[in-house]
PDB file of C-alpha atoms in Angstrom:
ATOM      1  CA  MET A   1      92.026  26.227 -15.118  1.00 59.00           C
ATOM      2  CA  ASN A   2      94.135  26.988 -12.029  1.00 64.00           C
ATOM      3  CA  TYR A   3      95.653  30.419 -11.682  1.00 62.00           C
ATOM      4  CA  ALA A   4      98.904  30.890  -9.795  1.00 66.00           C
ATOM      5  CA  ASN A   5      99.314  33.576  -7.140  1.00 61.00           C
ATOM      6  CA  GLY A   6     100.430  36.791  -8.789  1.00 60.00           C
ATOM      7  CA  MET A   7      98.972  35.863 -12.170  1.00 58.00           C
ATOM      8  CA  PHE A   8      96.424  38.670 -11.886  1.00 59.00           C
ATOM      9  CA  GLY A   9      99.019  41.256 -10.918  1.00 60.00           C
ATOM     10  CA  GLU A  10      98.140  41.191  -7.243  1.00 60.00           C
ATOM     11  CA  ASN A  11     100.702  42.370  -4.745  1.00 71.00           C
ATOM     12  CA  LEU A  12      98.959  40.757  -1.792  1.00 75.00           C
ATOM     13  CA  THR A  13      97.245  37.381  -1.938  1.00 76.00           C
ATOM     14  CA  THR A  14      94.769  36.722   0.861  1.00 80.00           C
ATOM     15  CA  VAL A  15      92.888  33.748   2.230  1.00 82.00           C
ATOM     16  CA  GLY A  16      89.547  33.944   3.995  1.00 86.00           C
ATOM     17  CA  VAL A  17      88.578  37.496   3.036  1.00 89.00           C
ATOM     18  CA  ASN A  18      85.548  38.059   0.846  1.00 89.00           C
ATOM     19  CA  TRP A  19      86.621  41.364  -0.704  1.00 88.00           C
ATOM     20  CA  SER A  20      83.183  41.816  -2.261  1.00 89.00           C
ATOM     21  CA  GLU A  21      81.787  42.340   1.253  1.00 93.00           C
ATOM     22  CA  VAL A  22      84.496  44.756   2.420  1.00 94.00           C
ATOM     23  CA  LEU A  23      83.479  48.412   2.467  1.00 96.00           C
ATOM     24  CA  ILE A  24      84.981  51.079   0.251  1.00 96.00           C
ATOM     25  CA  ASN A  25      87.494  53.125   2.302  1.00 97.00           C
ATOM     26  CA  GLN A  26      87.736  50.311   4.882  1.00 96.00           C
ATOM     27  CA  ARG A  27      91.144  50.429   6.527  1.00 97.00           C
ATOM     28  CA  PHE A  28      93.041  47.320   7.502  1.00 97.00           C
ATOM     29  CA  SER A  29      96.434  46.383   8.839  1.00 97.00           C
ATOM     30  CA  VAL A  30      98.711  43.641   7.590  1.00 96.00           C
ATOM     31  CA  GLY A  31     102.021  43.321   9.384  1.00 96.00           C
ATOM     32  CA  THR A  32     103.054  46.881  10.178  1.00 97.00           C
ATOM     33  CA  ALA A  33     101.360  48.390   7.103  1.00 97.00           C
ATOM     34  CA  VAL A  34      97.992  50.141   7.119  1.00 98.00           C
ATOM     35  CA  LEU A  35      96.041  50.008   3.853  1.00 96.00           C
ATOM     36  CA  GLU A  36      92.656  51.321   2.719  1.00 96.00           C
ATOM     37  CA  VAL A  37      90.327  49.721   0.188  1.00 95.00           C
ATOM     38  CA  SER A  38      89.991  52.099  -2.735  1.00 93.00           C
ATOM     39  CA  VAL A  39      88.113  50.593  -5.706  1.00 91.00           C
ATOM     40  CA  PRO A  40      87.366  47.120  -7.089  1.00 85.00           C
ATOM     41  CA  ARG A  41      89.398  45.584  -9.866  1.00 74.00           C
ATOM     42  CA  GLN A  42      87.623  45.419 -13.186  1.00 63.00           C
ATOM     43  CA  PRO A  43      88.101  42.895 -15.965  1.00 58.00           C
ATOM     44  CA  CYS A  44      89.583  44.218 -19.181  1.00 57.00           C
ATOM     45  CA  ARG A  45      89.974  42.944 -22.710  1.00 60.00           C
ATOM     46  CA  THR A  46      93.750  43.426 -22.620  1.00 61.00           C
ATOM     47  CA  PHE A  47      94.040  41.024 -19.707  1.00 62.00           C
ATOM     48  CA  ALA A  48      91.595  38.617 -21.377  1.00 59.00           C
ATOM     49  CA  MET A  49      93.828  38.541 -24.472  1.00 61.00           C
ATOM     50  CA  TRP A  50      96.895  37.915 -22.294  1.00 60.00           C
ATOM     51  CA  LEU A  51      95.075  34.945 -20.692  1.00 63.00           C
ATOM     52  CA  GLU A  52      93.952  33.792 -24.150  1.00 65.00           C
ATOM     53  CA  ARG A  53      90.446  33.164 -22.784  1.00 66.00           C
ATOM     54  CA  ARG A  54      87.464  34.099 -24.927  1.00 68.00           C
ATOM     55  CA  GLY A  55      84.641  35.479 -22.820  1.00 65.00           C
ATOM     56  CA  TRP A  56      86.955  36.315 -19.893  1.00 61.00           C
ATOM     57  CA  VAL A  57      85.346  39.702 -19.183  1.00 61.00           C
ATOM     58  CA  LYS A  58      81.877  38.125 -18.953  1.00 64.00           C
ATOM     59  CA  THR A  59      83.176  35.240 -16.834  1.00 63.00           C
ATOM     60  CA  PHE A  60      84.990  37.597 -14.443  1.00 61.00           C
ATOM     61  CA  THR A  61      81.935  39.856 -14.185  1.00 59.00           C
ATOM     62  CA  ALA A  62      79.530  36.966 -13.582  1.00 60.00           C
ATOM     63  CA  HIS A  63      81.741  35.586 -10.820  1.00 58.00           C
ATOM     64  CA  GLY A  64      81.638  38.970  -9.060  1.00 56.00           C
ATOM     65  CA  ASP A  65      84.647  38.357  -6.817  1.00 63.00           C
ATOM     66  CA  CYS A  66      86.442  41.445  -7.959  1.00 65.00           C
ATOM     67  CA  GLY A  67      89.433  41.866  -5.700  1.00 75.00           C
ATOM     68  CA  ALA A  68      90.495  45.254  -4.417  1.00 83.00           C
ATOM     69  CA  TYR A  69      92.909  48.026  -5.096  1.00 86.00           C
ATOM     70  CA  ALA A  70      94.202  49.449  -1.833  1.00 92.00           C
ATOM     71  CA  ARG A  71      95.976  52.690  -1.075  1.00 93.00           C
ATOM     72  CA  VAL A  72      98.848  52.755   1.397  1.00 95.00           C
ATOM     73  CA  ILE A  73      98.011  54.813   4.474  1.00 97.00           C
ATOM     74  CA  ALA A  74     101.112  53.839   6.443  1.00 97.00           C
ATOM     75  CA  PRO A  75     103.917  51.857   4.793  1.00 96.00           C
ATOM     76  CA  GLY A  76     105.211  48.847   6.621  1.00 97.00           C
ATOM     77  CA  ILE A  77     106.491  45.312   6.369  1.00 96.00           C
ATOM     78  CA  ILE A  78     104.168  42.509   5.279  1.00 94.00           C
ATOM     79  CA  GLU A  79     105.307  38.933   5.466  1.00 93.00           C
ATOM     80  CA  PRO A  80     103.603  35.644   4.592  1.00 90.00           C
ATOM     81  CA  LYS A  81     100.992  34.516   7.100  1.00 91.00           C
ATOM     82  CA  HIS A  82     100.521  37.957   8.657  1.00 94.00           C
ATOM     83  CA  ASP A  83      96.928  38.397   9.802  1.00 94.00           C
ATOM     84  CA  ILE A  84      94.641  40.971   8.239  1.00 95.00           C
ATOM     85  CA  VAL A  85      93.044  43.154  10.904  1.00 96.00           C
ATOM     86  CA  PHE A  86      90.146  45.353   9.809  1.00 96.00           C
ATOM     87  CA  HIS A  87      89.645  48.750  11.456  1.00 96.00           C
ATOM     88  CA  ASP A  88      86.400  50.689  12.008  1.00 93.00           C
ATOM     89  CA  ARG A  89      83.877  50.293   9.206  1.00 94.00           C
ATOM     90  CA  PRO A  90      82.859  53.392   7.227  1.00 95.00           C
ATOM     91  CA  GLU A  91      79.233  54.372   7.850  1.00 95.00           C
ATOM     92  CA  HIS A  92      78.196  54.596   4.174  1.00 96.00           C
ATOM     93  CA  GLY A  93      77.698  50.805   3.834  1.00 96.00           C
ATOM     94  CA  ILE A  94      78.927  50.671   0.218  1.00 97.00           C
ATOM     95  CA  THR A  95      80.726  47.384  -0.428  1.00 95.00           C
ATOM     96  CA  MET A  96      83.287  46.486  -3.044  1.00 92.00           C
ATOM     97  CA  GLY A  97      80.701  44.147  -4.588  1.00 91.00           C
ATOM     98  CA  MET A  98      78.202  46.978  -4.904  1.00 94.00           C
ATOM     99  CA  VAL A  99      80.746  49.235  -6.600  1.00 94.00           C
ATOM    100  CA  PHE A 100      81.812  46.402  -8.900  1.00 90.00           C
ATOM    101  CA  ALA A 101      78.172  45.851  -9.945  1.00 91.00           C
ATOM    102  CA  ALA A 102      77.731  49.592 -10.467  1.00 94.00           C
ATOM    103  CA  LYS A 103      80.901  49.892 -12.558  1.00 89.00           C
ATOM    104  CA  MET A 104      79.749  46.939 -14.650  1.00 85.00           C
ATOM    105  CA  GLY A 105      76.503  48.759 -15.489  1.00 90.00           C
ATOM    106  CA  ASN A 106      73.950  48.333 -12.662  1.00 93.00           C
ATOM    107  CA  LYS A 107      72.398  51.812 -12.633  1.00 97.00           C
ATOM    108  CA  ASN A 108      70.299  51.266  -9.483  1.00 97.00           C
ATOM    109  CA  ILE A 109      73.345  50.405  -7.419  1.00 97.00           C
ATOM    110  CA  ALA A 110      75.345  53.131  -9.163  1.00 98.00           C
ATOM    111  CA  GLN A 111      72.833  55.672  -7.858  1.00 98.00           C
ATOM    112  CA  ASP A 112      73.419  54.465  -4.279  1.00 97.00           C
ATOM    113  CA  VAL A 113      77.194  54.644  -4.735  1.00 97.00           C
ATOM    114  CA  VAL A 114      77.008  58.140  -6.210  1.00 98.00           C
ATOM    115  CA  THR A 115      74.804  59.294  -3.328  1.00 97.00           C
ATOM    116  CA  ALA A 116      77.367  57.954  -0.809  1.00 97.00           C
ATOM    117  CA  HIS A 117      80.175  59.827  -2.664  1.00 97.00           C
ATOM    118  CA  CYS A 118      82.766  57.389  -1.274  1.00 96.00           C
ATOM    119  CA  LEU A 119      84.900  56.768  -4.377  1.00 95.00           C
ATOM    120  CA  PRO A 120      87.903  58.666  -5.702  1.00 94.00           C
ATOM    121  CA  GLU A 121      86.620  61.515  -7.893  1.00 96.00           C
ATOM    122  CA  HIS A 122      87.506  59.915 -11.249  1.00 94.00           C
ATOM    123  CA  HIS A 123      85.531  56.762 -10.394  1.00 94.00           C
ATOM    124  CA  HIS A 124      82.700  58.805  -8.889  1.00 96.00           C
ATOM    125  CA  GLN A 125      82.370  60.792 -12.125  1.00 97.00           C
ATOM    126  CA  GLN A 126      82.267  57.579 -14.199  1.00 95.00           C
ATOM    127  CA  LEU A 127      79.207  56.500 -12.225  1.00 97.00           C
ATOM    128  CA  VAL A 128      77.619  59.953 -12.423  1.00 97.00           C
ATOM    129  CA  LYS A 129      77.939  59.684 -16.204  1.00 97.00           C
ATOM    130  CA  LEU A 130      76.453  56.166 -16.159  1.00 96.00           C
ATOM    131  CA  ILE A 131      73.293  57.281 -14.353  1.00 97.00           C
ATOM    132  CA  SER A 132      72.878  60.580 -16.214  1.00 93.00           C
TER     133      SER A 132
END
């Protein structure tokens, strides 16, 4: 099944970026805007029902290409075909893919993410609870 741009609620569709390899809190510029990777997207049953696809959560999780939520650091104008320019990489080394795996239940990776303490507090506490 082909999915049209915007079908997953994304505000920015990219080409050539493997978001699973991008670090949490990694800043990047697009056009005149500066954004920062916050947390990975997670599959949910509500969205699966909207797609009318049985097993969507498992399929999404197995694929592991989670996509990212980003916070706006500096608002700006983004237009089609603007390049994405990544800024300095955070030193913690925690990728979106690692956090996605942790949030989907991998306790070993969750421990690494908790130790790095790089997520917003609500998400951090979810992982603390998972490994407790």
